[in-house]
Amino acid sequence: MRGRGIATACAIMSAGALVLQGCGRKMPADATEETNTEITMESVETTKAEESNTEESNTELHREQDSPTTELATPRVTGALHVEGTRLVDVNGNPIQLRGLSTHGLAWFPDYINEECFRQFREDWNVNVIRLAMYTAEGGGYCTDGNRESLRTLIRNGVEYATNQDMYVIIDWHTLSDNNPNTYLEESKNFFDEVSKEYKDYNNVIYEICNEPNGGTSWGDVKSYAVKVIETIRANDDDGIILVGTPNWSQYVDQAAADPITGYDNIMYTLHFYAATHTDWLREGMKSAIAAGLPIFVSEFGICDASGNGAIDEYQAEQWINALDDYGVSYVAWNISNKNETSAIFNSSCKKVSGFSESDLSASGKWLYHMLTGKQDVKPAGNEGKQGRSTASGSEEKPGSSTASGIGKKTEDKSPNSIKADLNNDSLSAEVQIKNNWESEGKTFYQYELTIENTSGSNCDSWEIDLLFNGDIVLSDGWNGEYSVDGCTLHITCKDYNGNIAAGESIKDIGFIVSGKQDLKVVEIII
């Protein structure tokens, strides 16, 4: 029902009550066709006796049934999904695309699991898939200190509400700080044994068995884990879609393409991106993996940086959505919450859990709402077709520069583009580069990226550096390193998985966000 308002959607939903009673249960393709024929005949009889507005709604309903790929793909219309080649297809073999939203951690934001919230996403946002993110190891995690029964209840409620609202639903085993999914292999097998038994007859449930393997976890590790969990699910549900994460926070789809899982159908592989961090190089990796025959599902993305914070990159976000649409790849945005971070779709001041207005939305939420509904062009205002990000004023900037894009007032970039230094008697070279800067809630934030190169003829097995700023700093976030702050000095040491740098090689994707004075800059790199 793309582009229609809530009133029209409600009228259609009301007219299709008989259809929705059967939503969420699997049936053979021939049985689906027979059922749809009966429903259409009943609807025709109804139109003879109802008022003209009911007749109009029923006519629209039949149009969706006759041409399932011309409207939003929903369980009632497109039925149980399966994988053909690299594409997700409906019960009749027509290619379809899912577009939706992911919850944040269920243990942290449980109140958004309510039917009115889901109803609004379905009817007003044109969302046809909801992802239920259940952390495994963080605070309140299913495998650590979480209340398992409470989490299972939230999963059951989420599936019920999504089913009632004619949406597909992803049950996400949200590995993150546990790095390697094998850490909780037995817990995972037990969990997916339970849910696959419970939902084996549902046509709208998708199983995501490991969110973001990371910390040096290899594709071999992930594949070994996945085969065991897939075997568990298939013992109960022989054809439900299963999503498998890929290494390095679900980015290394090329490794899965080179060595895919065999012996099972309806398997897809996840790619995650954050537009301000993951740009052309990851999109090209996705395209290459698809060309190699890998079915890809983007089960999580954001339009800010990889930390879930920072400024929005509208240009890169547009490029991603265009590419996903071109290739028919399904995608789910992170996240349904009012957490004080850029990727949350609601303002931190919004205390509602349903009945949202546009003023309740964050900048990310507004962009996603407009993109999903088609009520506003995805292209940045005042920068159509140009290679750069949009700013609040609509002026053009080069890729890699910062933008407030509704998050806060853009600051003048007075920092150098980069600073280099040779360390450890010329054995290492380090470069720190500013990627974004913005103001939020009276503070000035800076996002940096660090690259370390081994310029010697022998391997390096560990590294640590200090970055000296021209003023005191507060660390907001950091990834792929261990961080500590002492006044104006940021100390960074390697993780256990990125300390080894082979001779002549370099490591990237080390990044952090700090806040400080408006003219903050790195003035020295020391060892």
PDB file of C-alpha atoms in Angstrom, residues 141-322:
ATOM      1  CA  GLY A 141      21.520 -10.892  27.128  1.00  0.00           C
ATOM      2  CA  TYR A 142      19.815 -14.226  26.603  1.00  0.00           C
ATOM      3  CA  CYS A 143      23.009 -16.207  27.310  1.00  0.00           C
ATOM      4  CA  THR A 144      24.299 -14.068  30.191  1.00  0.00           C
ATOM      5  CA  ASP A 145      22.194 -12.277  32.784  1.00  0.00           C
ATOM      6  CA  GLY A 146      18.940 -11.835  30.868  1.00  0.00           C
ATOM      7  CA  ASN A 147      15.521 -13.126  31.853  1.00  0.00           C
ATOM      8  CA  ARG A 148      15.027 -15.837  29.265  1.00  0.00           C
ATOM      9  CA  GLU A 149      11.323 -16.294  29.815  1.00  0.00           C
ATOM     10  CA  SER A 150      10.711 -12.562  29.502  1.00  0.00           C
ATOM     11  CA  LEU A 151      12.768 -12.439  26.292  1.00  0.00           C
ATOM     12  CA  ARG A 152      10.936 -15.437  24.835  1.00  0.00           C
ATOM     13  CA  THR A 153       7.632 -13.729  25.661  1.00  0.00           C
ATOM     14  CA  LEU A 154       8.751 -10.602  23.807  1.00  0.00           C
ATOM     15  CA  ILE A 155       9.688 -12.767  20.806  1.00  0.00           C
ATOM     16  CA  ARG A 156       6.294 -14.506  20.885  1.00  0.00           C
ATOM     17  CA  ASN A 157       4.449 -11.200  21.172  1.00  0.00           C
ATOM     18  CA  GLY A 158       6.531  -9.667  18.389  1.00  0.00           C
ATOM     19  CA  VAL A 159       5.784 -12.565  16.054  1.00  0.00           C
ATOM     20  CA  GLU A 160       2.082 -12.404  16.948  1.00  0.00           C
ATOM     21  CA  TYR A 161       1.820  -8.654  16.321  1.00  0.00           C
ATOM     22  CA  ALA A 162       3.758  -8.842  13.056  1.00  0.00           C
ATOM     23  CA  THR A 163       1.553 -11.723  11.915  1.00  0.00           C
ATOM     24  CA  ASN A 164      -1.622  -9.866  12.833  1.00  0.00           C
ATOM     25  CA  GLN A 165      -0.412  -6.870  10.832  1.00  0.00           C
ATOM     26  CA  ASP A 166       0.472  -8.996   7.786  1.00  0.00           C
ATOM     27  CA  MET A 167       4.239  -8.554   8.018  1.00  0.00           C
ATOM     28  CA  TYR A 168       7.220 -10.849   7.829  1.00  0.00           C
ATOM     29  CA  VAL A 169       9.247 -11.072  11.028  1.00  0.00           C
ATOM     30  CA  ILE A 170      12.922 -11.870  11.677  1.00  0.00           C
ATOM     31  CA  ILE A 171      13.922 -13.603  14.909  1.00  0.00           C
ATOM     32  CA  ASP A 172      17.462 -12.304  15.403  1.00  0.00           C
ATOM     33  CA  TRP A 173      20.052 -14.098  17.567  1.00  0.00           C
ATOM     34  CA  HIS A 174      21.999 -10.869  18.108  1.00  0.00           C
ATOM     35  CA  THR A 175      25.615 -11.895  18.620  1.00  0.00           C
ATOM     36  CA  LEU A 176      27.921  -8.926  19.151  1.00  0.00           C
ATOM     37  CA  SER A 177      30.282  -8.692  22.137  1.00  0.00           C
ATOM     38  CA  ASP A 178      30.509 -12.483  22.208  1.00  0.00           C
ATOM     39  CA  ASN A 179      32.340 -12.113  18.856  1.00  0.00           C
ATOM     40  CA  ASN A 180      32.267 -15.770  17.796  1.00  0.00           C
ATOM     41  CA  PRO A 181      28.807 -17.387  17.578  1.00  0.00           C
ATOM     42  CA  ASN A 182      30.323 -20.701  18.663  1.00  0.00           C
ATOM     43  CA  THR A 183      30.682 -19.184  22.143  1.00  0.00           C
ATOM     44  CA  TYR A 184      27.028 -19.973  22.804  1.00  0.00           C
ATOM     45  CA  LEU A 185      26.477 -22.714  20.243  1.00  0.00           C
ATOM     46  CA  GLU A 186      24.463 -25.012  22.510  1.00  0.00           C
ATOM     47  CA  GLU A 187      22.268 -22.163  23.726  1.00  0.00           C
ATOM     48  CA  SER A 188      21.643 -21.174  20.122  1.00  0.00           C
ATOM     49  CA  LYS A 189      20.722 -24.700  19.077  1.00  0.00           C
ATOM     50  CA  ASN A 190      18.317 -25.025  21.986  1.00  0.00           C
ATOM     51  CA  PHE A 191      16.726 -21.647  21.256  1.00  0.00           C
ATOM     52  CA  PHE A 192      16.243 -22.262  17.536  1.00  0.00           C
ATOM     53  CA  ASP A 193      14.981 -25.766  18.222  1.00  0.00           C
ATOM     54  CA  GLU A 194      12.233 -24.201  20.351  1.00  0.00           C
ATOM     55  CA  VAL A 195      11.258 -21.386  17.987  1.00  0.00           C
ATOM     56  CA  SER A 196      11.410 -23.507  14.814  1.00  0.00           C
ATOM     57  CA  LYS A 197       9.070 -26.045  16.419  1.00  0.00           C
ATOM     58  CA  GLU A 198       6.720 -23.230  17.423  1.00  0.00           C
ATOM     59  CA  TYR A 199       6.729 -21.438  14.046  1.00  0.00           C
ATOM     60  CA  LYS A 200       7.268 -24.273  11.566  1.00  0.00           C
ATOM     61  CA  ASP A 201       3.786 -23.730  10.128  1.00  0.00           C
ATOM     62  CA  TYR A 202       4.075 -19.945   9.853  1.00  0.00           C
ATOM     63  CA  ASN A 203       4.748 -18.468   6.422  1.00  0.00           C
ATOM     64  CA  ASN A 204       6.192 -15.194   7.693  1.00  0.00           C
ATOM     65  CA  VAL A 205       8.952 -16.157  10.168  1.00  0.00           C
ATOM     66  CA  ILE A 206      12.620 -15.753   9.201  1.00  0.00           C
ATOM     67  CA  TYR A 207      15.484 -17.043  11.372  1.00  0.00           C
ATOM     68  CA  GLU A 208      18.638 -14.911  11.710  1.00  0.00           C
ATOM     69  CA  ILE A 209      21.112 -17.179  13.478  1.00  0.00           C
ATOM     70  CA  CYS A 210      24.087 -14.865  14.152  1.00  0.00           C
ATOM     71  CA  ASN A 211      23.981 -11.093  13.921  1.00  0.00           C
ATOM     72  CA  GLU A 212      27.563  -9.815  13.542  1.00  0.00           C
ATOM     73  CA  PRO A 213      30.475 -12.230  13.955  1.00  0.00           C
ATOM     74  CA  ASN A 214      33.540 -10.118  14.714  1.00  0.00           C
ATOM     75  CA  GLY A 215      36.788  -9.962  16.668  1.00  0.00           C
ATOM     76  CA  GLY A 216      38.760 -11.982  14.143  1.00  0.00           C
ATOM     77  CA  THR A 217      36.109 -14.701  13.824  1.00  0.00           C
ATOM     78  CA  SER A 218      36.752 -16.479  10.522  1.00  0.00           C
ATOM     79  CA  TRP A 219      34.220 -17.552   7.936  1.00  0.00           C
ATOM     80  CA  GLY A 220      35.235 -21.122   8.757  1.00  0.00           C
ATOM     81  CA  ASP A 221      34.121 -20.536  12.363  1.00  0.00           C
ATOM     82  CA  VAL A 222      30.824 -19.008  11.253  1.00  0.00           C
ATOM     83  CA  LYS A 223      30.142 -21.719   8.679  1.00  0.00           C
ATOM     84  CA  SER A 224      30.803 -24.482  11.210  1.00  0.00           C
ATOM     85  CA  TYR A 225      28.380 -22.862  13.651  1.00  0.00           C
ATOM     86  CA  ALA A 226      25.772 -22.152  10.983  1.00  0.00           C
ATOM     87  CA  VAL A 227      25.647 -25.718   9.684  1.00  0.00           C
ATOM     88  CA  LYS A 228      24.909 -27.036  13.181  1.00  0.00           C
ATOM     89  CA  VAL A 229      22.148 -24.494  13.830  1.00  0.00           C
ATOM     90  CA  ILE A 230      20.665 -24.908  10.345  1.00  0.00           C
ATOM     91  CA  GLU A 231      20.539 -28.654  10.922  1.00  0.00           C
ATOM     92  CA  THR A 232      18.612 -28.008  14.144  1.00  0.00           C
ATOM     93  CA  ILE A 233      16.100 -25.714  12.437  1.00  0.00           C
ATOM     94  CA  ARG A 234      15.622 -28.004   9.455  1.00  0.00           C
ATOM     95  CA  ALA A 235      14.715 -30.886  11.740  1.00  0.00           C
ATOM     96  CA  ASN A 236      11.539 -28.893  12.508  1.00  0.00           C
ATOM     97  CA  ASP A 237      11.043 -26.379   9.700  1.00  0.00           C
ATOM     98  CA  ASP A 238      12.130 -27.695   6.334  1.00  0.00           C
ATOM     99  CA  ASP A 239      11.780 -24.530   4.298  1.00  0.00           C
ATOM    100  CA  GLY A 240      11.867 -21.367   6.468  1.00  0.00           C
ATOM    101  CA  ILE A 241      14.310 -18.662   5.336  1.00  0.00           C
ATOM    102  CA  ILE A 242      17.556 -18.694   7.371  1.00  0.00           C
ATOM    103  CA  LEU A 243      19.936 -15.701   7.481  1.00  0.00           C
ATOM    104  CA  VAL A 244      23.626 -16.343   8.216  1.00  0.00           C
ATOM    105  CA  GLY A 245      25.951 -13.573   9.411  1.00  0.00           C
ATOM    106  CA  THR A 246      29.376 -13.010   7.850  1.00  0.00           C
ATOM    107  CA  PRO A 247      32.714 -12.015   9.423  1.00  0.00           C
ATOM    108  CA  ASN A 248      33.786  -8.536  10.461  1.00  0.00           C
ATOM    109  CA  TRP A 249      30.363  -7.331  11.595  1.00  0.00           C
ATOM    110  CA  SER A 250      28.626  -8.944   8.589  1.00  0.00           C
ATOM    111  CA  GLN A 251      30.738  -7.283   5.931  1.00  0.00           C
ATOM    112  CA  TYR A 252      32.891 -10.071   4.447  1.00  0.00           C
ATOM    113  CA  VAL A 253      30.277 -11.499   2.104  1.00  0.00           C
ATOM    114  CA  ASP A 254      33.062 -12.277  -0.351  1.00  0.00           C
ATOM    115  CA  GLN A 255      34.311 -15.016   1.982  1.00  0.00           C
ATOM    116  CA  ALA A 256      30.862 -16.600   2.107  1.00  0.00           C
ATOM    117  CA  ALA A 257      30.604 -16.350  -1.693  1.00  0.00           C
ATOM    118  CA  ALA A 258      33.895 -18.231  -2.038  1.00  0.00           C
ATOM    119  CA  ASP A 259      32.764 -21.024   0.289  1.00  0.00           C
ATOM    120  CA  PRO A 260      28.967 -21.071   0.685  1.00  0.00           C
ATOM    121  CA  ILE A 261      26.966 -23.477   2.803  1.00  0.00           C
ATOM    122  CA  THR A 262      25.771 -26.450   0.764  1.00  0.00           C
ATOM    123  CA  GLY A 263      23.160 -29.128   1.288  1.00  0.00           C
ATOM    124  CA  TYR A 264      20.377 -26.777   2.420  1.00  0.00           C
ATOM    125  CA  ASP A 265      17.885 -24.572   0.586  1.00  0.00           C
ATOM    126  CA  ASN A 266      16.550 -21.131   1.492  1.00  0.00           C
ATOM    127  CA  ILE A 267      19.793 -19.848   3.010  1.00  0.00           C
ATOM    128  CA  MET A 268      20.786 -16.168   2.663  1.00  0.00           C
ATOM    129  CA  TYR A 269      23.828 -14.269   3.927  1.00  0.00           C
ATOM    130  CA  THR A 270      23.736 -10.950   5.734  1.00  0.00           C
ATOM    131  CA  LEU A 271      25.546  -7.761   4.913  1.00  0.00           C
ATOM    132  CA  HIS A 272      25.413  -4.799   7.311  1.00  0.00           C
ATOM    133  CA  PHE A 273      26.395  -1.250   6.442  1.00  0.00           C
ATOM    134  CA  TYR A 274      26.431   2.209   7.985  1.00  0.00           C
ATOM    135  CA  ALA A 275      26.463   4.757   5.211  1.00  0.00           C
ATOM    136  CA  ALA A 276      28.934   7.261   6.685  1.00  0.00           C
ATOM    137  CA  THR A 277      31.536   4.512   7.221  1.00  0.00           C
ATOM    138  CA  HIS A 278      30.875   1.832   4.607  1.00  0.00           C
ATOM    139  CA  THR A 279      30.875   3.358   1.160  1.00  0.00           C
ATOM    140  CA  ASP A 280      31.679   2.342  -2.425  1.00  0.00           C
ATOM    141  CA  TRP A 281      34.130  -0.395  -1.480  1.00  0.00           C
ATOM    142  CA  LEU A 282      31.528  -2.388   0.469  1.00  0.00           C
ATOM    143  CA  ARG A 283      28.832  -1.823  -2.159  1.00  0.00           C
ATOM    144  CA  GLU A 284      31.193  -3.168  -4.797  1.00  0.00           C
ATOM    145  CA  GLY A 285      31.895  -6.144  -2.526  1.00  0.00           C
ATOM    146  CA  MET A 286      28.165  -6.793  -2.301  1.00  0.00           C
ATOM    147  CA  LYS A 287      27.740  -6.609  -6.066  1.00  0.00           C
ATOM    148  CA  SER A 288      30.663  -8.985  -6.634  1.00  0.00           C
ATOM    149  CA  ALA A 289      29.265 -11.489  -4.142  1.00  0.00           C
ATOM    150  CA  ILE A 290      25.857 -11.377  -5.838  1.00  0.00           C
ATOM    151  CA  ALA A 291      27.530 -11.831  -9.229  1.00  0.00           C
ATOM    152  CA  ALA A 292      29.235 -14.916  -7.754  1.00  0.00           C
ATOM    153  CA  GLY A 293      25.809 -16.307  -6.874  1.00  0.00           C
ATOM    154  CA  LEU A 294      25.454 -15.366  -3.195  1.00  0.00           C
ATOM    155  CA  PRO A 295      21.919 -14.514  -1.956  1.00  0.00           C
ATOM    156  CA  ILE A 296      22.321 -11.416   0.247  1.00  0.00           C
ATOM    157  CA  PHE A 297      19.937  -9.909   2.791  1.00  0.00           C
ATOM    158  CA  VAL A 298      20.772  -6.583   4.494  1.00  0.00           C
ATOM    159  CA  SER A 299      19.323  -7.332   7.917  1.00  0.00           C
ATOM    160  CA  GLU A 300      20.758  -4.159   9.473  1.00  0.00           C
ATOM    161  CA  PHE A 301      21.829  -0.760   8.168  1.00  0.00           C
ATOM    162  CA  GLY A 302      22.106   2.833   9.300  1.00  0.00           C
ATOM    163  CA  ILE A 303      22.639   6.127   7.521  1.00  0.00           C
ATOM    164  CA  CYS A 304      25.176   7.430  10.061  1.00  0.00           C
ATOM    165  CA  ASP A 305      28.571   5.929  10.962  1.00  0.00           C
ATOM    166  CA  ALA A 306      29.392   2.434  12.200  1.00  0.00           C
ATOM    167  CA  SER A 307      29.128   3.445  15.846  1.00  0.00           C
ATOM    168  CA  GLY A 308      25.431   4.188  15.334  1.00  0.00           C
ATOM    169  CA  ASN A 309      26.236   7.841  15.969  1.00  0.00           C
ATOM    170  CA  GLY A 310      27.797  10.784  14.190  1.00  0.00           C
ATOM    171  CA  ALA A 311      26.499  12.759  11.267  1.00  0.00           C
ATOM    172  CA  ILE A 312      24.186  11.377   8.609  1.00  0.00           C
ATOM    173  CA  ASP A 313      25.619  10.781   5.141  1.00  0.00           C
ATOM    174  CA  GLU A 314      22.616  11.262   2.878  1.00  0.00           C
ATOM    175  CA  TYR A 315      24.563  10.886  -0.349  1.00  0.00           C
ATOM    176  CA  GLN A 316      25.986   7.492   0.592  1.00  0.00           C
ATOM    177  CA  ALA A 317      22.626   6.426   2.032  1.00  0.00           C
ATOM    178  CA  GLU A 318      21.010   7.214  -1.302  1.00  0.00           C
ATOM    179  CA  GLN A 319      23.672   5.266  -3.193  1.00  0.00           C
ATOM    180  CA  TRP A 320      23.082   2.263  -0.958  1.00  0.00           C
ATOM    181  CA  ILE A 321      19.297   2.292  -1.332  1.00  0.00           C
ATOM    182  CA  ASN A 322      19.564   2.700  -5.094  1.00  0.00           C
TER     183      ASN A 322
END
